[in-house]
Amino acid sequence: MLDDEQFQQILAHFDLSRKGYRKIRKGVKKRLTKHMQSLGLDTAHEYLMTANRNPILMDEIRRLLTVSISRFFRDRKMWNDLRCFVLPLLVENESVVRVWSAGCASGEEPYSFSMLWHGFCGTMPTSPEIYIQGTDSNAHMIERARSGLYYRSSLREVDRATLETYFEPTRQEDTLAIVQHIKHSVRFRLRDFIRDDPPGDEFHLIFLRNNLLTYYSGECRDAAFNKIVKSLRLGGFLLIGMHEEIPAECCTLISSAYNSRILIKKSHHHFEA
């Protein structure tokens, strides 16, 4: 098994945060060790030197370092605040609403938002057009998201009304499927927010929770974060994780009055929130 010093060497090579990996390092180290052994390599130095000469291997190591933790309606307070404070503003002020879930893992987050949106707008005579994108750098996760299939065991925190409205049984007893209109409301794309530009601009709402600000560090993190904030419209909302902080030099975002993890991009005419 890789020791902590060699693991830190690998994290530093990819501008990843030692602090962010503290609680989950054992599982990641185990994956990397198994991969190194399959290549006949004994040290982190040999591992990285070999990867530097092989872009495919480098991408594989990036994939092994990816942490994909997701569940429906993660952090209930945030979802309640979205429904109570953010959605009314978007519905009242916009004719088209664009949403991006950056680092969407297997799709729970953008699907959760689609359910929240359709539930909120369902009783209204008219509502804005909605465009929801989910992106992730892990192709396997994107395929899982596109399938819209989830094990019952992963839906324990979803309330009965949501389960009955937005999920349907499948031929497999332990699996439920997202209903078609929710499944088709989210477009999933393979995209790395470190190396790729955002999938458009003028987003009204961006989810950036428990990924970039937790697991990355230094110039790599700051450059990616600045690109993401630039793609957010003035007065738009950026959502971060419960234990995350934005880079100190970022002066274009302010915390909303109701939730410090829902940030607003400052403008002279941003929504009162």
Coordinates of N, CA and C in Angstrom, one line a residue, residues 63 83 104 166 235 247 265:
R63 N -8.7 9.4 -13.2 CA -10.0 8.8 -13.0 C -10.0 8.0 -11.6
R83 N -36.0 26.0 -2.8 CA -37.4 26.0 -3.1 C -38.1 27.3 -2.6
C104 N -21.2 16.2 -11.7 CA -22.5 15.6 -11.3 C -22.5 14.2 -10.8
Y166 N -41.8 10.6 -9.1 CA -40.7 10.7 -10.0 C -39.9 9.4 -10.3
G235 N -26.1 38.3 -10.9 CA -27.3 38.0 -10.1 C -27.7 36.5 -10.0
P247 N -12.3 30.8 -2.9 CA -11.0 31.4 -2.8 C -11.1 32.8 -2.2
K265 N -23.8 36.1 -7.5 CA -22.9 36.9 -8.3 C -23.3 38.4 -8.3

